[in-house]
Structure formats: structure tokens, C-alpha cells
Amino acid sequence: MSGIVILGTQWGDEGKGKVTDFIAQKADMVVRYQGGNNAGHSINIDGKKYALNLIPSGVFSPKIKNVIANGVVLNPFALVEEIEKLTKQGVKDFQLYISDRAHVVMPYHIELDKLEEEYRGARKIGTTKKGIGPCYSDKHSRTGIRVIDLYDDKLLKGLISDNLMIKNLIFKHFGKPEMKVDKVFAEMKKIRTKIQKYVTDTSVLVDDYLAKNKKVLFEGAQGALLCIDHGTYPFVTSSSPTSSYAPVGVGISTKYIDKTLGIVKAYSTRVGTGGFPTELLDDVRLQNYIRETGREFGTVTGRPRRIGWFDAVLIKHTKRISGLTDLSITLLDVLTGIKTLKICTHYTLDGKKIEHIPASEKDFLRVKPVYKTVPGWTEDITKVKSFKDLPKNAQNYVKAIEKEVGVKVSMFSVGPDRKQTIEINKLF
Ligand code: IMP
């Protein structure tokens, strides 16, 4: 057995790319199973910085097979751009496979995403405007275009035509330019040739690897709290980053998921709209300090992230919906120098103790966090090589998280570089 799912336990941006890259060095295959180029993974290797959006984090080793599975929504233009950018940075010899069943983010999805955000007004979600929601909507309405459909001219043109018949009515209604079938068809025909060599039945490929006991890493994008089913709806993405979705998003048996590693930031962040009980609204100085030190600006949109204390209620929610077996704490170094740290253990709502995220966003906005405090540390921890090298207070902070969440901490990281990731328990 050799399948590990890595997922973000919060609202995304937990540093999954970096942890995945670290573990990927021992893997034979890395698989993306949901989301699209709304994801942004930053990876630092020997002082060089890389940003990945669609491409799995195993591309830095030519031995690893990288798979974009059926659960992903694929923008072929963005993919080609990403490949060109990586090539320019010297990352050329990678193995990439794209599922023929993945749905394609079409140019009209992007325009619809922007438009929907505009007319939602005060209820806007704060999407990345990459067309993710409209693409998943079409998938579920059964009007989507899959990668395989790109290579059947008659079908492709027919599908574009059917879609634009409705979508152009919407564009027209809102005074936006309509799209021409022939133009979109020509654009898709041009781009499809650039990705054709990667297209295959990835379900068969991954299943074969797992059956041979190869080490396969399933890489979740976003974070579990952005899950369409179990996240903080409606301020979520349109797919499910949970480990439970991985088998569906890849086309493999559930029996292959051995471990689920939850990536958790040493504090909390959120981009976009929605409730955030531990947000540091009353301490702008500390919020700015953490944002600057932790480089907390969106990789995809550049937006400043909202900052808050560590919230154990959120991670326990993810533990329940995703069955976490291990935790990896990232950005521990960012907390160095803060005198007293806080961990939210539960909430209260109208005077009652709450240990779960309420389904109602209105209630989620009203809950009051209850904290336990842990003394901080001042020592530089960016060069530590093991758990016992950490100052006592930093060790206690890690142990406090472990205790509150009830999942063992198997890794932690103390800086952006690959070398600043420390494994306590071996994953592979
Ligand atoms: P969408 O996925 O672009 O539709 O955006 C829906 C919500 O998910 C917004 O709040 C986005 O900011 C958030 N989101 C999407 N992808 C990511 C990510 O990779 N990290 C953090 N937030 C994300």
C-alpha cells in the first residue's frame, strides 16, 4: 500500500506545494485530483522560486510521473503558459500526463466568473476569476467539454455552439460582448495541439502504479474548508479538496489511500470573503507583522491574505471530513518574536459552547473564539534540523496543536526552502 493524500486543512495557502515537493522527492508519482489554475503553489529550491498552478509538484524530478487527473478543471492556455515559464526557469525534463476526462475551462467560463462576481454585489465570493465555478457548473449540468472532446472537430464545434447559445444571452443581458463560435473553436483547435502529447487515460496509469506498490502522492489544491460540500459555503471553491474526493477525482479504489497528511499553518489565513472567527481584526500591527513576515499575499491574485490565530475547531472539522492521520505544521518561524500565542479551542454562540463549524454563515460570523495561550519564543528557528533543536516554547506550541487537534505532528517547517522542512515521522 502506498497512497498518501496531502491536503490543506484550512482555507488554502498552507504551504502544500512545499511539503508536497519535499515528500515528492521520495514518490514515484504525484497526482492533482481537483481544482484548476485557481491554486497557487510556491516552491523554493536552493534559493530559486517557482510558482505552480496546474502542474503537480513532482515536476522538479525527471523520475516522477506527474498527473493532472479527471477531477481537475484544465485551462489549456494557462497550462501551456505554465510549461513555458517552467522551461524558461530550466525545469524541462518532467513527465506530465493529463486525463482525457478532465473538463476544460473555456474562455467563456472566465467571462462568466467575472460577471457572476459582479452581479453578486455584496454577496460576492471573491473568486480567483479563473472560470473555475462556471466550468464545474457545466460539468455537473452535463454541458461541459472534456479534454477528449477537444480532438473531435464536429463534437467540439457543436458543444461550443450549444454553450454559447445560452451564455451569449447572459452576456447580452448584462451588456457584455458576445462570443463568436468560430473564434472560440479556432482558439481551441490551436491550443489543443500543444497539449495533445500529454493526454491519456490517467485512471489506468495511476491504478497500474498503485497495483505495483509504487509510491503515489495525491495533491489536494485549495484547502478542505473551501470544499463545496463541507466547507464554509457559499464562500468556497467549486470542487472538493478533501481526501475522500481523491479516489473519485483520479479514478482509483478507496483502498489505496493509506495516509492523509493535513498541512496546517502555524496560524490561520483566508483570502476572499467569509467568516473567520480568529481573524486579528483588533490588532492591525500584529496582523501586518505576520502578513509581511509570512509573505501572506495570494500567489494567484496577489491579494493580501486575512490573518488570524490558530483555530483548532477548523482543523478538527477537516480531521472529521478527511480522516487526517498526520499533520505537517508550516510557517512556524513566522511566529518567532510574538510574546504570547493563542490557540482557539472552541467557540461560543449566544453563550453556548460550540465545537463545530455551524452550517449557517450568519452563525459562523457571530461565533466568539475561546483561546488558550501559549508563551512564544524569540530564538531564530530557521536553521533547526530536528524537533529537539526547537526552543522549549516552540516545542510546547507544536505539542499544544497536536493535543487540541488530536492528530500526531509528523513534520514542520521553519522557512520557505526545501531544506527547512523537518520530518519527525517518515511518511513514505
Ligand atoms: P474560485 O475557486 O476561484 O471559484 O474561488 C472561490 C474561493 O476559493 C475564493 O474565496 C478564493 O479566494 C478561494 N480560493 C480558490 N483557490 C484558492 C487557493 O488555491 N488558495 C486559497 N484560496 C483559494
Tab-separated table of C-alpha atoms and ligand atoms in Angstrom:
chain	number	residue	atom	x	y	z
A	1	MET	CA	0.000	0.000	0.000
A	2	SER	CA	1.477	3.330	-0.940
A	3	GLY	CA	-1.012	6.141	-1.483
A	4	ILE	CA	-0.747	9.337	0.541
A	5	VAL	CA	-3.114	12.266	0.214
A	6	ILE	CA	-1.775	15.695	1.078
A	7	LEU	CA	-4.326	18.362	1.660
A	8	GLY	CA	-4.662	21.811	3.142
A	9	THR	CA	-6.641	21.747	6.372
A	10	GLN	CA	-7.610	25.412	6.400
A	11	TRP	CA	-8.703	27.802	3.608
A	12	GLY	CA	-5.758	27.067	1.327
A	13	ASP	CA	-2.286	28.608	1.158
A	14	GLU	CA	-0.949	26.355	3.938
A	15	GLY	CA	2.276	25.703	2.050
A	16	LYS	CA	1.157	22.441	0.449
A	17	GLY	CA	3.383	22.912	-2.587
A	18	LYS	CA	6.472	22.992	-0.431
A	19	VAL	CA	5.504	19.958	1.659
A	20	THR	CA	4.389	18.052	-1.424
A	21	ASP	CA	7.682	18.872	-3.139
A	22	PHE	CA	9.546	17.594	-0.054
A	23	ILE	CA	7.648	14.292	0.064
A	24	ALA	CA	7.528	14.036	-3.737
A	25	GLN	CA	11.279	13.520	-3.755
A	26	LYS	CA	10.556	10.008	-2.439
A	27	ALA	CA	7.452	9.422	-4.593
A	28	ASP	CA	7.105	7.759	-7.969
A	29	MET	CA	4.049	9.736	-8.967
A	30	VAL	CA	2.299	12.981	-7.949
A	31	VAL	CA	-1.368	13.421	-8.850
A	32	ARG	CA	-3.570	16.533	-8.803
A	33	TYR	CA	-7.193	15.435	-8.308
A	34	GLN	CA	-9.320	18.614	-8.168
A	35	GLY	CA	-9.312	22.386	-8.679
A	36	GLY	CA	-7.628	24.188	-11.516
A	37	ASN	CA	-5.324	27.127	-12.011
A	38	ASN	CA	-7.053	28.877	-9.112
A	39	ALA	CA	-4.441	27.067	-6.998
A	40	GLY	CA	-1.051	28.583	-6.428
A	41	HIS	CA	1.795	26.555	-5.006
A	42	SER	CA	5.081	28.269	-4.196
A	43	ILE	CA	8.165	26.104	-4.084
A	44	ASN	CA	11.674	27.248	-3.180
A	45	ILE	CA	14.578	25.040	-4.192
A	46	ASP	CA	18.131	26.173	-3.447
A	47	GLY	CA	17.115	29.822	-3.367
A	48	LYS	CA	15.179	29.640	-6.654
A	49	LYS	CA	11.461	30.340	-6.514
A	50	TYR	CA	8.863	28.511	-8.616
A	51	ALA	CA	5.097	29.002	-8.778
A	52	LEU	CA	2.851	26.145	-9.827
A	53	ASN	CA	-0.830	26.466	-10.597
A	54	LEU	CA	-1.953	23.409	-12.532
A	55	ILE	CA	1.166	21.306	-12.732
A	56	PRO	CA	1.750	18.828	-9.882
A	57	SER	CA	4.663	19.459	-7.518
A	58	GLY	CA	6.675	16.455	-8.702
A	59	VAL	CA	7.994	18.199	-11.830
A	60	PHE	CA	11.343	19.024	-10.302
A	61	SER	CA	12.489	15.439	-10.628
A	62	PRO	CA	12.548	13.823	-14.094
A	63	LYS	CA	11.920	10.392	-12.493
A	64	ILE	CA	8.478	11.329	-11.156
A	65	LYS	CA	5.306	10.953	-13.189
A	66	ASN	CA	3.005	13.972	-12.783
A	67	VAL	CA	-0.686	13.509	-13.372
A	68	ILE	CA	-3.488	16.020	-13.861
A	69	ALA	CA	-6.451	13.761	-13.184
A	70	ASN	CA	-10.109	13.839	-14.223
A	71	GLY	CA	-11.259	15.813	-11.146
A	72	VAL	CA	-9.207	18.829	-12.234
A	73	VAL	CA	-10.612	21.554	-14.486
A	74	LEU	CA	-7.980	22.310	-17.077
A	75	ASN	CA	-7.374	25.659	-18.719
A	76	PRO	CA	-5.127	24.630	-21.629
A	77	PHE	CA	-3.938	28.195	-22.251
A	78	ALA	CA	-2.841	28.534	-18.629
A	79	LEU	CA	-1.176	25.114	-18.753
A	80	VAL	CA	0.875	25.975	-21.835
A	81	GLU	CA	1.919	29.270	-20.244
A	82	GLU	CA	2.959	27.442	-17.068
A	83	ILE	CA	5.000	24.909	-19.036
A	84	GLU	CA	6.740	27.734	-20.944
A	85	LYS	CA	7.515	29.577	-17.710
A	86	LEU	CA	8.978	26.463	-16.104
A	87	THR	CA	11.025	25.743	-19.230
A	88	LYS	CA	12.487	29.264	-19.084
A	89	GLN	CA	13.417	28.604	-15.450
A	90	GLY	CA	15.287	25.483	-16.538
A	91	VAL	CA	12.667	22.897	-15.490
A	92	LYS	CA	12.294	20.919	-18.726
A	93	ASP	CA	12.687	17.208	-18.163
A	94	PHE	CA	9.439	16.385	-16.486
A	95	GLN	CA	6.854	13.703	-17.153
A	96	LEU	CA	3.322	15.048	-17.443
A	97	TYR	CA	0.034	13.223	-18.083
A	98	ILE	CA	-3.390	14.810	-18.484
A	99	SER	CA	-6.648	12.946	-18.070
A	100	ASP	CA	-8.745	12.717	-21.220
A	101	ARG	CA	-11.779	13.009	-18.905
A	102	ALA	CA	-10.771	16.295	-17.238
A	103	HIS	CA	-13.106	19.179	-18.045
A	104	VAL	CA	-11.786	22.155	-19.964
A	105	VAL	CA	-12.033	25.718	-18.673
A	106	MET	CA	-13.276	27.574	-21.749
A	107	PRO	CA	-12.794	31.308	-22.463
A	108	TYR	CA	-16.489	31.915	-21.738
A	109	HIS	CA	-16.160	30.376	-18.262
A	110	ILE	CA	-13.700	33.090	-17.312
A	111	GLU	CA	-16.001	35.851	-18.547
A	112	LEU	CA	-18.947	34.272	-16.707
A	113	ASP	CA	-16.935	34.027	-13.482
A	114	LYS	CA	-16.164	37.763	-13.644
A	115	LEU	CA	-19.766	38.581	-14.487
A	116	GLU	CA	-21.228	36.420	-11.699
A	117	GLU	CA	-18.962	38.097	-9.169
A	118	GLU	CA	-20.095	41.491	-10.452
A	119	TYR	CA	-23.802	40.820	-10.103
A	120	ARG	CA	-23.485	39.064	-6.747
A	121	GLY	CA	-22.642	42.511	-5.358
A	122	ALA	CA	-22.259	42.407	-1.576
A	123	ARG	CA	-22.566	38.596	-1.629
A	124	LYS	CA	-19.595	38.187	-3.940
A	125	ILE	CA	-17.384	35.219	-3.169
A	126	GLY	CA	-14.048	36.773	-4.042
A	127	THR	CA	-13.199	34.104	-6.612
A	128	THR	CA	-9.897	33.996	-8.446
A	129	LYS	CA	-11.860	34.781	-11.656
A	130	LYS	CA	-10.246	31.855	-13.448
A	131	GLY	CA	-13.575	30.377	-14.562
A	132	ILE	CA	-13.457	27.512	-12.063
A	133	GLY	CA	-17.059	27.744	-10.786
A	134	PRO	CA	-18.703	28.056	-14.240
A	135	CYS	CA	-16.599	25.152	-15.562
A	136	TYR	CA	-17.637	22.826	-12.713
A	137	SER	CA	-21.247	24.036	-13.166
A	138	ASP	CA	-21.177	22.941	-16.809
A	139	LYS	CA	-19.595	19.626	-15.825
A	140	HIS	CA	-22.485	18.916	-13.475
A	141	SER	CA	-25.076	20.243	-15.931
A	142	ARG	CA	-23.578	17.819	-18.477
A	143	THR	CA	-22.850	20.578	-20.957
A	144	GLY	CA	-19.103	20.631	-20.276
A	145	ILE	CA	-16.292	19.988	-22.713
A	146	ARG	CA	-13.768	17.323	-21.725
A	147	VAL	CA	-10.159	17.133	-22.882
A	148	ILE	CA	-11.024	14.196	-25.163
A	149	ASP	CA	-13.739	16.311	-26.862
A	150	LEU	CA	-11.126	18.835	-27.973
A	151	TYR	CA	-9.946	16.322	-30.565
A	152	ASP	CA	-13.297	15.723	-32.269
A	153	ASP	CA	-13.951	18.737	-34.510
A	154	LYS	CA	-17.640	18.134	-35.101
A	155	LEU	CA	-18.400	17.466	-31.445
A	156	LEU	CA	-16.252	20.364	-30.241
A	157	LYS	CA	-17.876	22.899	-32.535
A	158	GLY	CA	-21.342	21.618	-31.624
A	159	LEU	CA	-20.625	21.847	-27.906
A	160	ILE	CA	-19.208	25.374	-28.201
A	161	SER	CA	-22.242	26.381	-30.236
A	162	ASP	CA	-24.716	24.882	-27.706
A	163	ASN	CA	-22.941	26.562	-24.830
A	164	LEU	CA	-22.687	29.968	-26.475
A	165	MET	CA	-26.373	29.910	-27.403
A	166	ILE	CA	-27.215	30.276	-23.699
A	167	LYS	CA	-24.107	32.097	-22.494
A	168	ASN	CA	-24.367	34.812	-25.126
A	169	LEU	CA	-27.908	35.558	-23.932
A	170	ILE	CA	-26.459	36.206	-20.487
A	171	PHE	CA	-23.606	38.341	-21.856
A	172	LYS	CA	-26.101	40.320	-23.919
A	173	HIS	CA	-28.431	40.826	-20.972
A	174	PHE	CA	-25.603	42.306	-18.921
A	175	GLY	CA	-24.267	44.431	-21.779
A	176	LYS	CA	-21.099	42.345	-22.228
A	177	PRO	CA	-19.622	41.421	-25.618
A	178	GLU	CA	-20.961	38.176	-27.073
A	179	MET	CA	-18.544	35.423	-28.142
A	180	LYS	CA	-18.292	34.002	-31.654
A	181	VAL	CA	-18.448	30.218	-32.089
A	182	ASP	CA	-15.874	30.234	-34.915
A	183	LYS	CA	-13.380	32.288	-32.951
A	184	VAL	CA	-13.585	30.137	-29.813
A	185	PHE	CA	-13.410	26.977	-31.977
A	186	ALA	CA	-10.284	28.257	-33.766
A	187	GLU	CA	-8.599	29.162	-30.447
A	188	MET	CA	-9.304	25.718	-29.009
A	189	LYS	CA	-8.017	23.970	-32.137
A	190	LYS	CA	-4.787	25.925	-31.894
A	191	ILE	CA	-4.165	25.236	-28.228
A	192	ARG	CA	-5.176	21.556	-28.298
A	193	THR	CA	-2.152	20.583	-30.392
A	194	LYS	CA	0.184	21.963	-27.732
A	195	ILE	CA	-1.150	19.638	-25.026
A	196	GLN	CA	-2.032	16.565	-27.071
A	197	LYS	CA	1.120	14.626	-26.272
A	198	TYR	CA	0.247	14.650	-22.552
A	199	VAL	CA	-3.332	13.373	-22.907
A	200	THR	CA	-4.124	9.823	-21.797
A	201	ASP	CA	-6.421	7.723	-19.606
A	202	THR	CA	-4.789	8.651	-16.297
A	203	SER	CA	-7.095	6.430	-14.217
A	204	VAL	CA	-5.474	3.379	-15.820
A	205	LEU	CA	-1.996	4.837	-15.353
A	206	VAL	CA	-2.417	5.641	-11.655
A	207	ASP	CA	-4.208	2.385	-10.862
A	208	ASP	CA	-1.387	0.468	-12.502
A	209	TYR	CA	1.200	2.285	-10.382
A	210	LEU	CA	-0.738	1.661	-7.169
A	211	ALA	CA	-1.252	-2.011	-8.029
A	212	LYS	CA	2.524	-2.287	-8.377
A	213	ASN	CA	3.010	-0.771	-4.913
A	214	LYS	CA	4.652	2.359	-6.273
A	215	LYS	CA	4.587	5.446	-4.083
A	216	VAL	CA	1.832	7.785	-5.188
A	217	LEU	CA	1.144	11.195	-3.740
A	218	PHE	CA	-2.280	12.759	-4.238
A	219	GLU	CA	-2.013	16.505	-4.094
A	220	GLY	CA	-5.073	18.454	-2.982
A	221	ALA	CA	-5.370	22.058	-4.105
A	222	GLN	CA	-7.023	24.820	-2.055
A	223	GLY	CA	-7.966	23.759	1.490
A	224	ALA	CA	-10.609	21.480	2.991
A	225	LEU	CA	-12.613	24.456	4.308
A	226	LEU	CA	-13.142	25.540	0.692
A	227	CYS	CA	-14.822	22.198	-0.056
A	228	ILE	CA	-18.081	22.610	-1.984
A	229	ASP	CA	-19.855	20.156	0.374
A	230	HIS	CA	-18.192	20.557	3.757
A	231	GLY	CA	-16.577	23.977	3.527
A	232	THR	CA	-17.797	27.358	4.674
A	233	TYR	CA	-20.464	27.571	1.945
A	234	PRO	CA	-21.062	29.705	-0.100
A	235	PHE	CA	-17.559	31.112	0.332
A	236	VAL	CA	-15.914	28.010	-1.055
A	237	THR	CA	-14.468	26.760	-4.316
A	238	SER	CA	-16.458	24.524	-6.664
A	239	SER	CA	-14.687	21.228	-6.006
A	240	SER	CA	-13.791	19.059	-3.026
A	241	PRO	CA	-10.190	19.224	-1.805
A	242	THR	CA	-10.875	16.506	0.820
A	243	SER	CA	-9.053	13.177	0.799
A	244	SER	CA	-12.414	11.445	0.360
A	245	TYR	CA	-12.694	13.007	-3.088
A	246	ALA	CA	-9.255	11.840	-4.255
A	247	PRO	CA	-10.385	8.367	-5.451
A	248	VAL	CA	-13.237	9.928	-7.489
A	249	GLY	CA	-11.081	12.715	-8.859
A	250	VAL	CA	-8.492	10.181	-10.028
A	251	GLY	CA	-10.496	7.056	-10.836
A	252	ILE	CA	-8.970	4.612	-8.358
A	253	SER	CA	-10.184	2.436	-5.478
A	254	THR	CA	-10.540	3.938	-1.982
A	255	LYS	CA	-8.435	1.025	-0.702
A	256	TYR	CA	-5.294	2.758	-1.976
A	257	ILE	CA	-5.466	5.726	0.402
A	258	ASP	CA	-3.190	4.748	3.295
A	259	LYS	CA	-2.470	8.089	4.929
A	260	THR	CA	-3.819	11.592	4.845
A	261	LEU	CA	-1.353	14.306	5.703
A	262	GLY	CA	-3.018	17.569	6.685
A	263	ILE	CA	-0.978	20.688	6.084
A	264	VAL	CA	-1.650	23.282	8.709
A	265	LYS	CA	-0.248	26.737	9.020
A	266	ALA	CA	1.016	27.686	12.499
A	267	TYR	CA	-1.674	30.405	12.381
A	268	SER	CA	-4.684	30.974	10.083
A	269	THR	CA	-5.186	32.902	6.848
A	270	ARG	CA	-8.035	33.386	4.438
A	271	VAL	CA	-8.454	35.130	1.092
A	272	GLY	CA	-11.786	36.220	-0.258
A	273	THR	CA	-14.984	36.760	1.687
A	274	GLY	CA	-16.497	34.742	4.565
A	275	GLY	CA	-16.436	34.170	8.320
A	276	PHE	CA	-13.081	33.974	10.067
A	277	PRO	CA	-13.582	33.708	13.871
A	278	THR	CA	-9.925	34.121	14.907
A	279	GLU	CA	-9.114	36.968	12.489
A	280	LEU	CA	-6.846	39.551	14.137
A	281	LEU	CA	-9.167	42.459	13.485
A	282	ASP	CA	-8.321	44.281	16.702
A	283	ASP	CA	-4.542	44.069	16.303
A	284	VAL	CA	-3.594	45.543	12.945
A	285	ARG	CA	0.083	45.811	13.919
A	286	LEU	CA	0.363	42.064	14.629
A	287	GLN	CA	-1.699	41.251	11.554
A	288	ASN	CA	0.672	43.291	9.367
A	289	TYR	CA	3.711	41.752	11.063
A	290	ILE	CA	2.545	38.194	10.329
A	291	ARG	CA	1.472	39.124	6.779
A	292	GLU	CA	4.853	40.668	5.947
A	293	THR	CA	6.949	38.006	7.704
A	294	GLY	CA	4.916	35.144	6.254
A	295	ARG	CA	4.709	36.744	2.771
A	296	GLU	CA	0.942	36.374	3.010
A	297	PHE	CA	-0.111	37.664	-0.385
A	298	GLY	CA	-2.040	35.482	-2.865
A	299	THR	CA	0.140	33.591	-5.376
A	300	VAL	CA	-2.625	33.761	-7.992
A	301	THR	CA	-4.213	37.158	-7.377
A	302	GLY	CA	-1.597	38.987	-5.251
A	303	ARG	CA	-4.322	39.911	-2.748
A	304	PRO	CA	-3.223	40.453	0.881
A	305	ARG	CA	-4.436	37.496	2.951
A	306	ARG	CA	-6.517	37.944	6.100
A	307	ILE	CA	-4.625	36.806	9.207
A	308	GLY	CA	-5.762	35.129	12.446
A	309	TRP	CA	-4.739	32.874	15.331
A	310	PHE	CA	-4.565	29.090	15.006
A	311	ASP	CA	-8.087	27.663	15.170
A	312	ALA	CA	-8.336	24.037	16.340
A	313	VAL	CA	-12.094	23.920	15.623
A	314	LEU	CA	-11.371	24.280	11.907
A	315	ILE	CA	-8.709	21.577	11.869
A	316	LYS	CA	-10.922	19.154	13.812
A	317	HIS	CA	-13.605	19.745	11.185
A	318	THR	CA	-11.116	18.775	8.471
A	319	LYS	CA	-9.978	15.799	10.547
A	320	ARG	CA	-13.574	14.566	10.634
A	321	ILE	CA	-14.332	15.030	6.941
A	322	SER	CA	-10.944	13.889	5.682
A	323	GLY	CA	-9.662	11.412	8.257
A	324	LEU	CA	-6.284	13.040	8.933
A	325	THR	CA	-3.598	10.602	10.065
A	326	ASP	CA	-0.695	13.078	10.274
A	327	LEU	CA	-0.144	16.826	10.445
A	328	SER	CA	2.550	18.997	8.939
A	329	ILE	CA	2.879	22.443	10.546
A	330	THR	CA	4.175	25.108	8.176
A	331	LEU	CA	5.465	28.651	8.737
A	332	LEU	CA	6.361	28.047	12.391
A	333	ASP	CA	9.248	30.535	12.028
A	334	VAL	CA	6.793	33.356	11.251
A	335	LEU	CA	5.619	33.302	14.879
A	336	THR	CA	9.118	33.888	16.293
A	337	GLY	CA	9.197	37.051	18.419
A	338	ILE	CA	5.491	37.097	19.320
A	339	LYS	CA	5.310	37.180	23.113
A	340	THR	CA	2.123	35.220	23.671
A	341	LEU	CA	0.486	32.910	21.145
A	342	LYS	CA	-3.158	31.944	21.119
A	343	ILE	CA	-4.872	28.736	20.052
A	344	CYS	CA	-8.642	28.729	19.637
A	345	THR	CA	-10.020	25.613	21.341
A	346	HIS	CA	-13.746	26.171	20.778
A	347	TYR	CA	-16.332	28.880	20.125
A	348	THR	CA	-19.340	30.213	21.962
A	349	LEU	CA	-22.572	31.234	20.315
A	350	ASP	CA	-25.212	33.059	22.356
A	351	GLY	CA	-23.393	31.886	25.480
A	352	LYS	CA	-23.354	28.197	24.421
A	353	LYS	CA	-20.157	26.206	23.791
A	354	ILE	CA	-19.709	25.294	20.093
A	355	GLU	CA	-17.133	22.745	18.968
A	356	HIS	CA	-18.138	22.511	15.302
A	357	ILE	CA	-18.399	24.929	12.401
A	358	PRO	CA	-22.069	25.924	12.177
A	359	ALA	CA	-23.728	25.341	8.790
A	360	SER	CA	-25.144	28.850	8.734
A	361	GLU	CA	-22.688	31.503	7.545
A	362	LYS	CA	-24.632	34.030	9.666
A	363	ASP	CA	-23.924	31.968	12.804
A	364	PHE	CA	-20.321	31.433	11.754
A	365	LEU	CA	-19.929	35.209	11.607
A	366	ARG	CA	-21.337	35.505	15.151
A	367	VAL	CA	-19.322	32.812	16.982
A	368	LYS	CA	-16.806	34.011	19.567
A	369	PRO	CA	-13.463	32.211	19.728
A	370	VAL	CA	-12.239	30.931	23.106
A	371	TYR	CA	-8.467	30.724	23.394
A	372	LYS	CA	-5.783	29.030	25.380
A	373	THR	CA	-2.497	30.934	25.497
A	374	VAL	CA	0.982	29.527	24.983
A	375	PRO	CA	4.190	31.519	25.652
A	376	GLY	CA	6.081	32.433	22.479
A	377	TRP	CA	9.824	32.240	21.733
A	378	THR	CA	12.425	34.718	20.491
A	379	GLU	CA	15.212	32.400	19.255
A	380	ASP	CA	15.840	32.124	15.488
A	381	ILE	CA	14.478	28.705	14.484
A	382	THR	CA	15.141	28.897	10.729
A	383	LYS	CA	18.154	26.593	10.925
A	384	VAL	CA	16.873	23.875	13.235
A	385	LYS	CA	17.211	20.353	11.909
A	386	SER	CA	15.093	18.361	14.363
A	387	PHE	CA	12.192	18.731	16.775
A	388	LYS	CA	14.513	18.696	19.794
A	389	ASP	CA	16.510	21.629	18.317
A	390	LEU	CA	13.433	23.835	18.693
A	391	PRO	CA	13.296	26.124	21.746
A	392	LYS	CA	11.161	24.646	24.538
A	393	ASN	CA	8.324	27.130	23.940
A	394	ALA	CA	8.185	26.304	20.228
A	395	GLN	CA	8.089	22.590	21.109
A	396	ASN	CA	5.246	23.316	23.516
A	397	TYR	CA	3.336	25.216	20.833
A	398	VAL	CA	3.627	22.235	18.452
A	399	LYS	CA	2.565	19.859	21.239
A	400	ALA	CA	-0.397	22.109	22.107
A	401	ILE	CA	-1.601	21.945	18.479
A	402	GLU	CA	-1.156	18.157	18.492
A	403	LYS	CA	-3.170	17.862	21.697
A	404	GLU	CA	-6.002	20.180	20.658
A	405	VAL	CA	-6.428	18.609	17.222
A	406	GLY	CA	-5.759	15.025	18.299
A	407	VAL	CA	-3.506	14.138	15.327
A	408	LYS	CA	0.234	13.492	15.502
A	409	VAL	CA	2.530	16.158	14.063
A	410	SER	CA	4.839	14.331	11.646
A	411	MET	CA	6.510	17.319	10.003
A	412	PHE	CA	7.110	21.002	10.495
A	413	SER	CA	8.804	23.725	8.510
A	414	VAL	CA	10.818	26.734	9.562
A	415	GLY	CA	11.357	28.596	6.303
A	416	PRO	CA	10.488	28.567	2.609
A	417	ASP	CA	13.355	26.400	1.367
A	418	ARG	CA	13.108	22.652	0.783
A	419	LYS	CA	15.895	22.179	3.366
A	420	GLN	CA	13.852	23.930	6.035
A	421	THR	CA	11.300	21.114	6.210
A	422	ILE	CA	11.805	18.639	9.064
A	423	GLU	CA	10.293	15.174	9.140
A	424	ILE	CA	9.521	13.779	12.618
A	425	ASN	CA	7.794	10.577	11.426
A	426	LYS	CA	8.510	9.127	7.982
A	427	LEU	CA	5.559	9.358	5.604
A	428	PHE	CA	6.805	7.060	2.823
B	1	IMP	P1	-12.618	30.050	-7.056
B	1	IMP	O1	-12.010	28.752	-6.698
B	1	IMP	O2	-11.755	30.886	-7.975
B	1	IMP	O3	-14.027	29.920	-7.564
B	1	IMP	O4	-12.726	30.924	-5.713
B	1	IMP	C1	-13.594	30.565	-4.650
B	1	IMP	C2	-12.951	30.855	-3.302
B	1	IMP	O5	-11.841	29.976	-3.119
B	1	IMP	C3	-12.379	32.272	-3.158
B	1	IMP	O6	-12.539	32.685	-1.818
B	1	IMP	C4	-10.922	32.096	-3.494
B	1	IMP	O7	-10.119	33.102	-2.922
B	1	IMP	C5	-10.663	30.746	-2.856
B	1	IMP	N1	-9.543	30.012	-3.454
B	1	IMP	C6	-9.526	29.367	-4.621
B	1	IMP	N2	-8.327	28.798	-4.819
B	1	IMP	C7	-7.583	29.070	-3.747
B	1	IMP	C8	-6.252	28.711	-3.334
B	1	IMP	O8	-5.514	27.986	-4.010
B	1	IMP	N3	-5.852	29.203	-2.135
B	1	IMP	C9	-6.658	29.954	-1.346
B	1	IMP	N4	-7.891	30.302	-1.679
B	1	IMP	C10	-8.359	29.854	-2.867
